[in-house]
PDB file of C-alpha atoms in Angstrom:
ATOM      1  CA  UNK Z   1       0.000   0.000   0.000  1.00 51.00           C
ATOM      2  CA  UNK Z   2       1.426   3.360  -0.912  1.00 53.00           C
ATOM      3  CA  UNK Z   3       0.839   6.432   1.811  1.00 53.00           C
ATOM      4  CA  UNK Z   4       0.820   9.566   0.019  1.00 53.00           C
ATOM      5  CA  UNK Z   5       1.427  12.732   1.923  1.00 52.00           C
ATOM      6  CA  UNK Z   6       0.535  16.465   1.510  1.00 52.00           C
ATOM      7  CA  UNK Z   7       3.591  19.312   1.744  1.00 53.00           C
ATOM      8  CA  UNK Z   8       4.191  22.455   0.724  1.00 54.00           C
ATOM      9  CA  UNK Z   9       6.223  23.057  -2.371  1.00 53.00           C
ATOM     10  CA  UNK Z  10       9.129  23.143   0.113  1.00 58.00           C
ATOM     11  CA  UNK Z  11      10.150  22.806   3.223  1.00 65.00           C
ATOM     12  CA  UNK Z  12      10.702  25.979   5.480  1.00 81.00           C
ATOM     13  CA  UNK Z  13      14.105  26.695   3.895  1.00 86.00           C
ATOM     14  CA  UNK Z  14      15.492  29.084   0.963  1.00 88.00           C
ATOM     15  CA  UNK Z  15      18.429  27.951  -0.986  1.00 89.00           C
ATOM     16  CA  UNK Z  16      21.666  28.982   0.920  1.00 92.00           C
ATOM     17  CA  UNK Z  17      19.900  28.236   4.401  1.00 93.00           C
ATOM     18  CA  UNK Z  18      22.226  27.799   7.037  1.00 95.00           C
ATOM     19  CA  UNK Z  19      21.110  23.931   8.108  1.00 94.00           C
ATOM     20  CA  UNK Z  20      21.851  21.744  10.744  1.00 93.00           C
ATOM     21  CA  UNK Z  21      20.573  18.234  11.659  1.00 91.00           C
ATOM     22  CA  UNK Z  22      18.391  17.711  14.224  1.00 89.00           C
ATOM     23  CA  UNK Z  23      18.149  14.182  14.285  1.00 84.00           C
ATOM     24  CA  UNK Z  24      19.365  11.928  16.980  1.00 81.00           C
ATOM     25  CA  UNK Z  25      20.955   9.689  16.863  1.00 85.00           C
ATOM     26  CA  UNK Z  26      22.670  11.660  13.366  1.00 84.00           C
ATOM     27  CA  UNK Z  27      22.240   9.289  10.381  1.00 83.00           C
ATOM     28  CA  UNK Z  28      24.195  11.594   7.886  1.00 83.00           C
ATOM     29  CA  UNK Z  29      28.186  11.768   7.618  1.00 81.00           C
ATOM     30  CA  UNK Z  30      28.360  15.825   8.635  1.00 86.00           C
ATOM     31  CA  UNK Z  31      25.986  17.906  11.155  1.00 90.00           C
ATOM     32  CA  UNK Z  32      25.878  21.423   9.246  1.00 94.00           C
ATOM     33  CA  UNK Z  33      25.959  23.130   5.986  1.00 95.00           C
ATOM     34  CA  UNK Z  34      24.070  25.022   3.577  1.00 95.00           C
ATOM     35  CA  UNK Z  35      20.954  24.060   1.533  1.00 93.00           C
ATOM     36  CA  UNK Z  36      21.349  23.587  -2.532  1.00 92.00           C
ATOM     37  CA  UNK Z  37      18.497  21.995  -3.746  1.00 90.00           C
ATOM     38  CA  UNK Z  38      15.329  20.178  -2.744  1.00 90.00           C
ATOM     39  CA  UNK Z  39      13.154  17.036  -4.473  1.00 90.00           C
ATOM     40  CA  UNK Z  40      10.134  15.705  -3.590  1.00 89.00           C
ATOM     41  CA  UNK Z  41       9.907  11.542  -3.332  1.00 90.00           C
ATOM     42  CA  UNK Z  42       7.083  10.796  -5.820  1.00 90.00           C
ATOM     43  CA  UNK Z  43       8.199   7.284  -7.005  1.00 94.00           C
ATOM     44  CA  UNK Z  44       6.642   4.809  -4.309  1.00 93.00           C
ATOM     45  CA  UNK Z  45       9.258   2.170  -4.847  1.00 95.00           C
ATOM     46  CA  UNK Z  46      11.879   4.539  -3.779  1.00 92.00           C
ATOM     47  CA  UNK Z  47       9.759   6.298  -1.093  1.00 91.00           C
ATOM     48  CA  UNK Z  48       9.095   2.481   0.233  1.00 93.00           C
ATOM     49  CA  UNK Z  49      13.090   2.047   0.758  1.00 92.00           C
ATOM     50  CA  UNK Z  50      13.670   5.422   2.506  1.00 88.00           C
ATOM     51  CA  UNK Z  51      10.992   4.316   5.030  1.00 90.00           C
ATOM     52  CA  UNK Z  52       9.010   7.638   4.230  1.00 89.00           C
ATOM     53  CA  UNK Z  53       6.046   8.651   2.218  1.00 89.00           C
ATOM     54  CA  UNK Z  54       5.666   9.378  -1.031  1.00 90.00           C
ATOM     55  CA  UNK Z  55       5.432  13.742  -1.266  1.00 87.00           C
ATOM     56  CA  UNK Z  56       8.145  13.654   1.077  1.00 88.00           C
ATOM     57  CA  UNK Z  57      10.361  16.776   0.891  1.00 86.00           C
ATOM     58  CA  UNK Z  58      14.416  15.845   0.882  1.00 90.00           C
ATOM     59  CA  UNK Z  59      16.779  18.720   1.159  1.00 91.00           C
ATOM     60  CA  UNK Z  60      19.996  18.712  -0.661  1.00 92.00           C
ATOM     61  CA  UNK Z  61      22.616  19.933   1.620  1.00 94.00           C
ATOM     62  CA  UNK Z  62      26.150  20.968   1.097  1.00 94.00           C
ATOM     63  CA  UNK Z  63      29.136  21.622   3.487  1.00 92.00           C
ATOM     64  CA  UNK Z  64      31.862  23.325   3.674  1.00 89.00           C
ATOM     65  CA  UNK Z  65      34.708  21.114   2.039  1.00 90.00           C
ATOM     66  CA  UNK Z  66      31.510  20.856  -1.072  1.00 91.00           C
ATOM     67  CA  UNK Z  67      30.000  17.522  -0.004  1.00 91.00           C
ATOM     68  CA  UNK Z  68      26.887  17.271  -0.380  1.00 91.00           C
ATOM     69  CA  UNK Z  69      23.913  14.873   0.935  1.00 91.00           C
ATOM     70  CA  UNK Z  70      20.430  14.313   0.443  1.00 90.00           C
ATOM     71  CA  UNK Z  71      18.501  14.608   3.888  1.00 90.00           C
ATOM     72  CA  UNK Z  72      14.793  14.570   5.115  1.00 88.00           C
ATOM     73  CA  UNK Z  73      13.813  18.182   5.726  1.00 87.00           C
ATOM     74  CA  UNK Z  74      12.392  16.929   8.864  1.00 85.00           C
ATOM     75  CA  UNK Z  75      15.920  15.918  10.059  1.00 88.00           C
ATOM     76  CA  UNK Z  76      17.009  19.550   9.520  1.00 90.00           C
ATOM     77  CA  UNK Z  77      16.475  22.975  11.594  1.00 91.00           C
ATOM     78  CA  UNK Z  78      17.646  26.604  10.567  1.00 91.00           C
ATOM     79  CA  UNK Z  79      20.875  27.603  12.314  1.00 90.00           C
TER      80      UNK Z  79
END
């Protein structure tokens, strides 16, 4: 069974939002960076392995030596 989800276009960040992650315990490899682009989890296979709906926001995020990760805007606060 697919669970869809309703969300604004995007989450409560700009592009170039300071970011850190809120999440404990932190599933990503860095705790704070800056946001560069945002997609939406619309294909339910994919949404099934991430554990999260389908409409899901995820929040590209980059940091300061220009790695960047893919992260659920719910894992993330405004610094």
């Amino acid at each position: 069974m697919t669970i869809y989800q309703m969300v604004p276009p995007h989450p409560p960040f700009d592009y170039g939002s300071s970011v850190r992650v809120s999440a404990t315990p932190n599933p990503y490899e860095f705790s704070q960076g800056s946001v560069c682009g945002f997609r939406t989890i619309d294909d339910p296979s994919v949404a099934e392995k991430r554990g999260v709906a389908v409409g899901t926001v995820c929040v590209l995020v980059e940091n300061e030596s220009g790695l960047a990760i893919e992260m659920l805007a719910s894992d993330l606060e405004i610094v």
